[in-house]
Coordinates of C-alpha atoms in Angstrom, one line a residue:
X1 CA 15.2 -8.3 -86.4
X2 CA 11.5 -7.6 -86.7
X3 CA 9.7 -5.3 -84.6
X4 CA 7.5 -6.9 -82.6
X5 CA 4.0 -5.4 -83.5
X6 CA 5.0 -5.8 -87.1
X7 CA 4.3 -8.4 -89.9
X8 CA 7.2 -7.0 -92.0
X9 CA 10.6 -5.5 -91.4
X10 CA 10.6 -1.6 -91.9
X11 CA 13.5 0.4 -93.1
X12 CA 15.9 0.7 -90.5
X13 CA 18.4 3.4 -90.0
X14 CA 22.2 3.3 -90.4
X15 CA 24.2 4.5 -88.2
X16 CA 27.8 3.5 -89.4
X17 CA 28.0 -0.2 -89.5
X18 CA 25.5 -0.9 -87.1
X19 CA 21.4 -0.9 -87.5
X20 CA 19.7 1.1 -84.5
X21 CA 17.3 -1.8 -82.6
X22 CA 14.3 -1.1 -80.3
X23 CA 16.1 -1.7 -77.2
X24 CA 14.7 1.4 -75.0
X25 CA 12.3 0.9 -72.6
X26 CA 9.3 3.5 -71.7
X27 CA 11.2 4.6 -68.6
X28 CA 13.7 5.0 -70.7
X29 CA 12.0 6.8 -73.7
X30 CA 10.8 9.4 -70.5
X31 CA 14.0 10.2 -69.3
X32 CA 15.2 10.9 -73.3
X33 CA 12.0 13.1 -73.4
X34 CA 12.6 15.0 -70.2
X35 CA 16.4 15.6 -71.1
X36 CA 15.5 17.4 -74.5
X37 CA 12.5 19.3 -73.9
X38 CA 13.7 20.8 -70.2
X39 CA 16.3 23.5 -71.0
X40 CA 16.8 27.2 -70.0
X41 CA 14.0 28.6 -71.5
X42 CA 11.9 28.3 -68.6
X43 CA 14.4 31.1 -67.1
X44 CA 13.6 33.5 -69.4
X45 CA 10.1 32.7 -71.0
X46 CA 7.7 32.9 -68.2
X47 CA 8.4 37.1 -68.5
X48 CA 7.2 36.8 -71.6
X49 CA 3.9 34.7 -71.3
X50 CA 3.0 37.1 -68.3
X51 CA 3.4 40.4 -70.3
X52 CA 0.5 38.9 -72.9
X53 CA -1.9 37.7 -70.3
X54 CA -3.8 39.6 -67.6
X55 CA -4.5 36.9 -65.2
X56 CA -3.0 34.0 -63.9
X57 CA -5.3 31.3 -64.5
X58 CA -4.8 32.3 -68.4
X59 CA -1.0 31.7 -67.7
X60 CA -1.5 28.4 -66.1
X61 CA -3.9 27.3 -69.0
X62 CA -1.5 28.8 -71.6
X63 CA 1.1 25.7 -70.1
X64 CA -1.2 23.2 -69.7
X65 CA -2.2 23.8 -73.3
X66 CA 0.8 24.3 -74.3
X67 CA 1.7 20.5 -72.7
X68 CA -1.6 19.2 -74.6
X69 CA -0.5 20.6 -77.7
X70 CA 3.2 18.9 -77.4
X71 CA 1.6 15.8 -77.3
X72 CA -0.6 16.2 -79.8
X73 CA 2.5 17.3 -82.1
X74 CA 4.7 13.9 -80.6
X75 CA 2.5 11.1 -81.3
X76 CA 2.5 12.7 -85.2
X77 CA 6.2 12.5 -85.1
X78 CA 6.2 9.3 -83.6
X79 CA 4.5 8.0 -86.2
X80 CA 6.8 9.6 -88.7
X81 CA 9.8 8.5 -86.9
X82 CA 8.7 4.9 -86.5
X83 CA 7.8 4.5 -90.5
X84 CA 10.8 6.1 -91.7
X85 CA 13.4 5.7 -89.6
X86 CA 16.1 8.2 -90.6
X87 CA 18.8 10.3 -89.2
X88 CA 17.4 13.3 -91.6
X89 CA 14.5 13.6 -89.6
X90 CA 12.5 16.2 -91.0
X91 CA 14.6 16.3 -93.9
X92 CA 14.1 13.5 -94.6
X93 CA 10.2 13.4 -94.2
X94 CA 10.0 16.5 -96.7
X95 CA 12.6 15.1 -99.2
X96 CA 10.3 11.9 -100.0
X97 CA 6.9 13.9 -99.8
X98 CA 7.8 17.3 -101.4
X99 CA 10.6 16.8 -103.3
X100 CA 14.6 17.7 -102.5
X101 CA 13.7 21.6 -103.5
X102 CA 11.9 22.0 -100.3
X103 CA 14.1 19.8 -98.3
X104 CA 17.1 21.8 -99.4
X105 CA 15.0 25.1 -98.1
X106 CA 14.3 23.0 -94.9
X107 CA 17.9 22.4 -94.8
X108 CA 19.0 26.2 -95.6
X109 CA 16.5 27.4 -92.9
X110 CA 18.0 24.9 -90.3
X111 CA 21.8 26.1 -91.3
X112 CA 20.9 30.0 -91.1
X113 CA 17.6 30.4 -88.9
X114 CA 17.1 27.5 -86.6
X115 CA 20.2 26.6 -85.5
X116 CA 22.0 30.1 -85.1
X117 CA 19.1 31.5 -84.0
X118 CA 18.6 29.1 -81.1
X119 CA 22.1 29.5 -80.4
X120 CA 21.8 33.4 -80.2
X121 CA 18.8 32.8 -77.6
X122 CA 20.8 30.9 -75.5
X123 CA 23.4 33.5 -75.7
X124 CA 21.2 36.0 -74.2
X125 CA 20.4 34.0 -71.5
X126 CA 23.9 33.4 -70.3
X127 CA 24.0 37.4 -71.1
X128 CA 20.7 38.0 -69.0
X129 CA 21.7 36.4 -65.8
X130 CA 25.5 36.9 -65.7
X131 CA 24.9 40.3 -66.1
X132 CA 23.0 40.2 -62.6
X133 CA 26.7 38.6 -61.1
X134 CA 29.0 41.4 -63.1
X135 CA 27.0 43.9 -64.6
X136 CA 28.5 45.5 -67.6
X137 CA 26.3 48.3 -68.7
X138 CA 23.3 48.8 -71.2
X139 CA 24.0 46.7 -73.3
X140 CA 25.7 43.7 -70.9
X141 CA 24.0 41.1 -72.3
X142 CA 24.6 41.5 -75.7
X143 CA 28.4 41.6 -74.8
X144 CA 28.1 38.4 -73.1
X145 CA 26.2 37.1 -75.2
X146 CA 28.7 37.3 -78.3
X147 CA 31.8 36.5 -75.8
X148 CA 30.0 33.5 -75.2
X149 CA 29.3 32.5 -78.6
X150 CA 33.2 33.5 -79.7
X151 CA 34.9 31.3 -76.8
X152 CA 32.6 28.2 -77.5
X153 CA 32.9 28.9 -81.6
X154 CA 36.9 28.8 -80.8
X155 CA 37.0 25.8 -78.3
X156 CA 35.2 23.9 -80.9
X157 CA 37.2 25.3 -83.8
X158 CA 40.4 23.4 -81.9
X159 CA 38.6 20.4 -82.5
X160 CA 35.8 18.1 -80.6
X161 CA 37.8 16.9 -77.8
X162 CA 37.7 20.2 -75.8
X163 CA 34.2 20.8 -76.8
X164 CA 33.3 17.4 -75.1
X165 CA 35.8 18.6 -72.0
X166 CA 33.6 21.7 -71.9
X167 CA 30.0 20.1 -72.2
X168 CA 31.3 17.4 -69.5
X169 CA 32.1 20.3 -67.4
X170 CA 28.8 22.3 -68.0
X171 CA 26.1 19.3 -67.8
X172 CA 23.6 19.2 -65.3
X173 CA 23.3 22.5 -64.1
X174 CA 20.1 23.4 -65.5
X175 CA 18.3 20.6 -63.6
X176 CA 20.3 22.0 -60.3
X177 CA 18.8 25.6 -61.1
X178 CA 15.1 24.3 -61.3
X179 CA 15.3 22.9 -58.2
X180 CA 16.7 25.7 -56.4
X181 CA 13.9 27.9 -58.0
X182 CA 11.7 25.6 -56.8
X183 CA 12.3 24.2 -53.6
X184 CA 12.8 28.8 -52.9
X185 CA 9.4 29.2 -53.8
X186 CA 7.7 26.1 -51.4
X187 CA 10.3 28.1 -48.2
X188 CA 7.4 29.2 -46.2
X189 CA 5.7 31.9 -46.9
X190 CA 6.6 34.2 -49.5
X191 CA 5.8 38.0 -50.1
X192 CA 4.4 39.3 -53.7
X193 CA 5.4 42.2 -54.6
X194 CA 4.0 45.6 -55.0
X195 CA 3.7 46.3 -58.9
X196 CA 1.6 48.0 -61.1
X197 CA -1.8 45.8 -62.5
X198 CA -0.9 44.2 -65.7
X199 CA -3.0 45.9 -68.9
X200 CA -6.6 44.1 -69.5
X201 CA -5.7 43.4 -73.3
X202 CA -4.5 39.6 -74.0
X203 CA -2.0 38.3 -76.4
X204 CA -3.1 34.8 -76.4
X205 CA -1.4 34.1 -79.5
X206 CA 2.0 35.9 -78.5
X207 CA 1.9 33.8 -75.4
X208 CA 1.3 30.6 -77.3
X209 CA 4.3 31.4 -79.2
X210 CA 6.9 31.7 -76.2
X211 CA 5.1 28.5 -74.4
X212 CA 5.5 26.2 -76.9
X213 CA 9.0 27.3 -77.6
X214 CA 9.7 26.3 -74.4
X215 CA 8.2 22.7 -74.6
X216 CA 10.2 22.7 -78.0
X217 CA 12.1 19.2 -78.5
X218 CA 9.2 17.2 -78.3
X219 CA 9.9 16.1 -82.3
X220 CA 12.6 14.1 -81.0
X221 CA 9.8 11.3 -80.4
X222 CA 10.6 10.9 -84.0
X223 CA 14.3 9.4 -83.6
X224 CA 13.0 7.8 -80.1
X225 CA 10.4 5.4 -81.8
X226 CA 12.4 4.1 -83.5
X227 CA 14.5 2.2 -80.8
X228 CA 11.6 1.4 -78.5
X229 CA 10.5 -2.1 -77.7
X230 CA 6.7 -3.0 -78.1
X231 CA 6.5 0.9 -79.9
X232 CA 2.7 0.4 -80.6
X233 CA 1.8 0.3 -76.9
X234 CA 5.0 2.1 -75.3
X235 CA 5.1 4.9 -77.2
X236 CA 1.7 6.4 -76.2
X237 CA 2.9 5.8 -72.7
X238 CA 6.2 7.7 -73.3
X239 CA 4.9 10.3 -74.6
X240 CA 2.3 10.6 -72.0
X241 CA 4.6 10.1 -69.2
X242 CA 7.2 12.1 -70.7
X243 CA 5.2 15.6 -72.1
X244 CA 3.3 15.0 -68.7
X245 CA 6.4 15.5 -66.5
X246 CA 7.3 18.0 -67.9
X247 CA 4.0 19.6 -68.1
X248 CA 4.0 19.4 -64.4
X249 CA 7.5 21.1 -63.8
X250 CA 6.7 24.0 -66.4
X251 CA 3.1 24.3 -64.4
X252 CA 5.4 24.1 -61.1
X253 CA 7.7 26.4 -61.6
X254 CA 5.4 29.3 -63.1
X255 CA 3.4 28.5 -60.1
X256 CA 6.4 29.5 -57.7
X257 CA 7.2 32.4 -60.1
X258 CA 3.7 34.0 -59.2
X259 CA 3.6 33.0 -55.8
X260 CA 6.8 35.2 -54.9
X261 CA 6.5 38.0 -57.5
X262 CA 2.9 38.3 -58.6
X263 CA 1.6 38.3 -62.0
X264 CA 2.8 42.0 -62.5
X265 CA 6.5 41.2 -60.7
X266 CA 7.0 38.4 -63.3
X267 CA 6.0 40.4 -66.6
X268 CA 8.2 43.4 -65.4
X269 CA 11.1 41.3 -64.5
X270 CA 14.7 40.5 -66.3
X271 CA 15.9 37.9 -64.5
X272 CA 12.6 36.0 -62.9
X273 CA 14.7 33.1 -61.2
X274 CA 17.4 35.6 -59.9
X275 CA 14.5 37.9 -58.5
X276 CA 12.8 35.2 -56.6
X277 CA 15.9 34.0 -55.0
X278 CA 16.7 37.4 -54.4
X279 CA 13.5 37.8 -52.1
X280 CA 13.2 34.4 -50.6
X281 CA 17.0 33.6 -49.7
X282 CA 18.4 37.5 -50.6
X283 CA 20.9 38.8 -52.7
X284 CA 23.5 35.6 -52.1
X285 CA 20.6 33.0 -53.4
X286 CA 20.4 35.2 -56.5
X287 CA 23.6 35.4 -57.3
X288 CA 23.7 32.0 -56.5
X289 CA 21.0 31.1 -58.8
X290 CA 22.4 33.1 -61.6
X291 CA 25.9 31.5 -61.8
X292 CA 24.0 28.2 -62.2
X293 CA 21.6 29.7 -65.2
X294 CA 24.4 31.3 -66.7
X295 CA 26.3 28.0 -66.7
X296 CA 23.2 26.1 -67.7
X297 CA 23.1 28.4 -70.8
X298 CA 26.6 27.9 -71.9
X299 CA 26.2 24.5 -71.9
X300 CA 23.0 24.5 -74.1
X301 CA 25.3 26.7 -76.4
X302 CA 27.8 24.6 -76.6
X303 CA 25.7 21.1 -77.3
X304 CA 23.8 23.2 -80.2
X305 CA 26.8 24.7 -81.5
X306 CA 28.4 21.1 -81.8
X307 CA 25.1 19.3 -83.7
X308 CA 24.7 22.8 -85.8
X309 CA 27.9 22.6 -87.4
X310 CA 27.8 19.3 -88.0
X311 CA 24.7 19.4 -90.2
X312 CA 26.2 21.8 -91.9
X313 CA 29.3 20.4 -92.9
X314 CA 27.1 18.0 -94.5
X315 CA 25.3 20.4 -96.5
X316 CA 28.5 22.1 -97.4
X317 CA 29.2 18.6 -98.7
X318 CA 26.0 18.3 -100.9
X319 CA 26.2 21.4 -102.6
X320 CA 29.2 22.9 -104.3
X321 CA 27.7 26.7 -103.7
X322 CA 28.5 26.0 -99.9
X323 CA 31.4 24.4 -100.0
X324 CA 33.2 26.6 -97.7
X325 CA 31.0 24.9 -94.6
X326 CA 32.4 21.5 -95.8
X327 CA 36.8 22.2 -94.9
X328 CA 37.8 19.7 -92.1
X329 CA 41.1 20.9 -90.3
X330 CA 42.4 17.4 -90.6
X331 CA 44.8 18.5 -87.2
X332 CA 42.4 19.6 -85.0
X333 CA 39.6 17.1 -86.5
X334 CA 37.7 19.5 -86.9
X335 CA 34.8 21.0 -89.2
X336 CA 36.5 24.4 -89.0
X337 CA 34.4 25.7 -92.2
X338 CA 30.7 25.0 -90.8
X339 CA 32.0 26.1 -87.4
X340 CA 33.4 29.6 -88.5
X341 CA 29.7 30.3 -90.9
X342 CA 28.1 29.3 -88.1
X343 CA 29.8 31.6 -85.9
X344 CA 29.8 34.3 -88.1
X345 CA 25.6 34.1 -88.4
X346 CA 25.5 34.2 -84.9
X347 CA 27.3 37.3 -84.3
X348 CA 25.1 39.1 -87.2
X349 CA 22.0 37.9 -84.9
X350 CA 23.2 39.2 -81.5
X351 CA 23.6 42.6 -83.5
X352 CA 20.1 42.4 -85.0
X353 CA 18.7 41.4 -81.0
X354 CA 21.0 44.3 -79.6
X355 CA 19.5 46.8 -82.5
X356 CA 15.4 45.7 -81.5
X357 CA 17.0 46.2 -77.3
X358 CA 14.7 42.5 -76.8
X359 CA 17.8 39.8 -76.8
X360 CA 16.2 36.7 -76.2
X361 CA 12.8 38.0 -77.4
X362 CA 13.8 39.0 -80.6
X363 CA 15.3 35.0 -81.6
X364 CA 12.1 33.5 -80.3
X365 CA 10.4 36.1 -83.1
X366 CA 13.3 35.3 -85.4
X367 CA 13.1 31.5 -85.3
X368 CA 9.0 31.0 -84.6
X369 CA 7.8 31.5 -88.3
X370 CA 10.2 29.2 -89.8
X371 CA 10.3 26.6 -87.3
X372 CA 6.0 26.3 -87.5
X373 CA 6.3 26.2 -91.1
X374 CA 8.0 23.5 -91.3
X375 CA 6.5 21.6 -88.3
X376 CA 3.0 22.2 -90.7
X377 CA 4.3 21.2 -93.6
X378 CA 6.0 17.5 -91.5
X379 CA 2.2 17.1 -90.1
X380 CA 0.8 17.7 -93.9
X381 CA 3.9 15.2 -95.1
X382 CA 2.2 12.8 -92.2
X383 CA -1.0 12.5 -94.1
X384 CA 0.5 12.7 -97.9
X385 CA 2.5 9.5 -96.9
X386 CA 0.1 7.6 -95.3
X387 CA -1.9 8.3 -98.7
X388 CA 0.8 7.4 -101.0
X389 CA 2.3 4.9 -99.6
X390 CA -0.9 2.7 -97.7
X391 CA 1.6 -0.1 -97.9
X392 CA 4.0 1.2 -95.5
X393 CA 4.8 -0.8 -92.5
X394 CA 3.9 1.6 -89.4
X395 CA 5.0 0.0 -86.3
X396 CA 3.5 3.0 -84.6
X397 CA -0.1 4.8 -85.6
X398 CA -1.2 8.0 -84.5
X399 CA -4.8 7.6 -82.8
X400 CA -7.6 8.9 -84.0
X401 CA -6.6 9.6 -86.9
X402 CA -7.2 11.7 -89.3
X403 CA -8.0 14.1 -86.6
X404 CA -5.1 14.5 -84.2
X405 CA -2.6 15.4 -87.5
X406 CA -5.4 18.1 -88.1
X407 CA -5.5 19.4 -85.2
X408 CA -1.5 19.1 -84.9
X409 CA -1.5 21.3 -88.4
X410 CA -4.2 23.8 -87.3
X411 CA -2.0 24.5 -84.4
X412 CA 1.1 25.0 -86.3
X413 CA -0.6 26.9 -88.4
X414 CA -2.1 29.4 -86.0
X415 CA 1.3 29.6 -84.5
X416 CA 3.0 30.3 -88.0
X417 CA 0.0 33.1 -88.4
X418 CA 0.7 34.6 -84.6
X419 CA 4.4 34.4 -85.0
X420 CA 4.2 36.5 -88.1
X421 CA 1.0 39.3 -86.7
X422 CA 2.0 39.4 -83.6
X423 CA 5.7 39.4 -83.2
X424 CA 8.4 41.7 -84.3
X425 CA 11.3 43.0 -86.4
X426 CA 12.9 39.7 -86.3
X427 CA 10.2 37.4 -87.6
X428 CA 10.6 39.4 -90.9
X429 CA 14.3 39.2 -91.0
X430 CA 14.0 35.1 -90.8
X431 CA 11.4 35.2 -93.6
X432 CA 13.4 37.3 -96.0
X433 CA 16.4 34.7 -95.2
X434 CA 14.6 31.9 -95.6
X435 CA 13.3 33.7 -99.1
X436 CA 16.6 34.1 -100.3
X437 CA 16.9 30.1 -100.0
X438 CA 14.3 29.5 -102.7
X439 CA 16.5 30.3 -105.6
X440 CA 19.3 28.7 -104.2
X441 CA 17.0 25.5 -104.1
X442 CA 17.2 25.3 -107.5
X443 CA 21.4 25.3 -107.6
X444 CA 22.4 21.4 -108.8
X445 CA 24.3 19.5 -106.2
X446 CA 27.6 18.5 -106.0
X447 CA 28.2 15.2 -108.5

């Protein structure tokens, strides 16, 4: 079936037996959007954009650019995911412009930075907020935070049928915790608190790095053009619709953040959503808020932990160095391999967050250098492909181009250069792992 803006049929992608088709809608392609890119971040990032800005009309400017720059990244990936339709995604992309060498690397970096380290972010999240219902010392939240990952690990080590028992059970509750935040911070008035005057010194490039992290999902444009009907004129709208929503809630919810707490309040806080509860409905909306948050985060765990693995056990398949992430416990149906090096990566990263005493912070440094390489080297794969291969059927085109996939890689790359100057301990700990991947790229595969 051909897509309807195009004169040819473009590669479509298996999935199984059957052929994805363009059967979503743009309501539909929204709701997709939302779902992904809205997760728990925004319960723990807004602390960390207000510590690297002074004022907060440079916070609300650091999300709305942060929303204009998601979009700008989307429509590239749209175009991407519409002209190569693939369930490698950006493995794929680098894999037919670079060469398998660097898709391998991509591959590597997804198995031992993106994925675990995402995980491990999560983690601290869960550990952040359900240490404000039982407090277990100084280091709480690292002790949640790897009794979180262990339980999950094991549920899914028993087999998929109580992880899906699990995510059922944990689903929704992020979306339940924004609006509690939210519909706190409209109650009447509310009092700012007292604090000290932030420092005049800016971090705009720090900032940038935590913002866009938590708009991160937006490359999933790339598997949702291909399904969309009409994608030359509903993906634009999607997009638009889609980054804008979410634009607005980000913008929403900071604003109710620094309408209860103050500029100052947010940057010194650990728990922002539990400490705004605490003042507008006391210490019973807080604790309130914080089960939901910390229930929120598991589930984000556990949906992560589930596709992480999973990739895995497919590299574990390709190459015969890695084998061990490729054993399937044929009774519990299970990819017990990828599941247990997975698990064991994570608990080596909630010891390196606990060491640096910045949890959540450290993973965003951890993950931010090798996440925006990539993303610059997909936008500089964008234009390599549209030179070598002019003939390609693109049943979606970025606008203006060349200019919007320039600006998307200026961006990445200013965001690779912050996340590497500006950030901490753990940004060089996921370069040197992703270093030792560059020999290993050079391993043959398995026959």
């Amino acid at each position: 079936m051909s897509l309807p803006d195009s004169p040819t049929k473009p590669e479509p992608m298996a999935t199984g037996t059957t052929l994805l088709q363009p059967r979503l809608t743009v309501g539909d392609g929204i709701a997709l959007i939302v779902g992904i890119v809205v997760g728990v971040g925004i319960f723990e990032t807004p602390v960390l954009v207000a510590m690297n800005l002074s004022t907060v009309s440079q916070v609300v400017l650091a999300w709305l650019l942060g929303g204009v720059l998601s979009l700008v990244g989307g429509l590239c990936f749209a175009e991407l995911g519409a002209a190569y339709p693939h369930a490698g995604g950006v493995y794929h992309y680098l894999d037919r412009t670079f060469g398998s060498r660097l898709a391998f690397l991509f591959g590597w970096a997804r198995m031992t930075i993106i994925q675990p380290g995402s995980i491990v972010l999560l983690a601290f999240v869960f550990g952040d907020y359900f240490s404000q219902l039982v407090p277990w010392g100084e280091y709480g939240s690292s002790l949640y935070a790897a009794v979180a990952v262990g339980l999950l690990t094991g549920c899914n080590v028993l087999g998929l049928t109580p992880g899906k028992w699990v995510q059922a059970g944990l689903s929704g509750a992020k979306v339940l915790g924004l609006l509690l935040v939210i519909l706190a911070g409209l109650r009447g008035s509310v009092p700012t608190v007292v604090a000290a005057p932030q420092p005049t010194s800016i971090n705009l490039g720090l900032a940038m790095v935590f913002v866009l992290f938590t708009y991160g999902g937006w490359s999933e444009a790339a598997y949702i053009s291909a399904e969309l009907r009409h994608v030359q004129r509903t993906m634009p709208r999607t997009l638009l619709g889609g980054i804008g929503l979410i634009t607005g809630l980000y913008l929403l919810v900071n604003w109710v953040y620094l309408r209860g707490l103050g500029l100052a309040g947010v940057a010194q806080s650990q728990a922002v959503a539990a400490d705004l509860l605490r003042q507008t409905l006391g210490d019973s909306g807080a604790l309130l808020t914080s089960g939901i948050i910390a229930i929120s985060a598991l589930g984000a765990i556990q949906g992560t932990l589930i596709t992480g693995a999973r990739t895995n056990f497919a590299l574990g398949q390709d190459f015969g160095f890695l084998g061990g992430l490729a054993i399937w416990n044929r009774r519990y149906n299970s990819p017990v391999g990828a599941f247990v090096g997975q698990g064991a990566i994570c608990f080596a990263l909630v010891g390196l967050a606990t060491l640096t005493r910045k949890g959540f912070a450290t993973m965003v440094d951890y993950t931010a250098p090798v996440f925006w390489l990539f993303m610059l080297l997909a936008g500089v794969a964008l234009m390599g492909l549209r030179w070598r291969e002019p003939e390609r059927v693109r049943p979606f085109r970025v606008p203006l181009y060349p200019l919007i996939p320039l600006v998307f890689c200026a961006t990445c790359g200013y965001l690779l250069y912050a996340s590497l100057a500006y950030t901490g301990v753990g940004a060089l700990v996921g370069v040197g792992v992703l270093a030792v991947g560059f020999p290993l790229s050079w391993l043959p595969k398995s026959s």
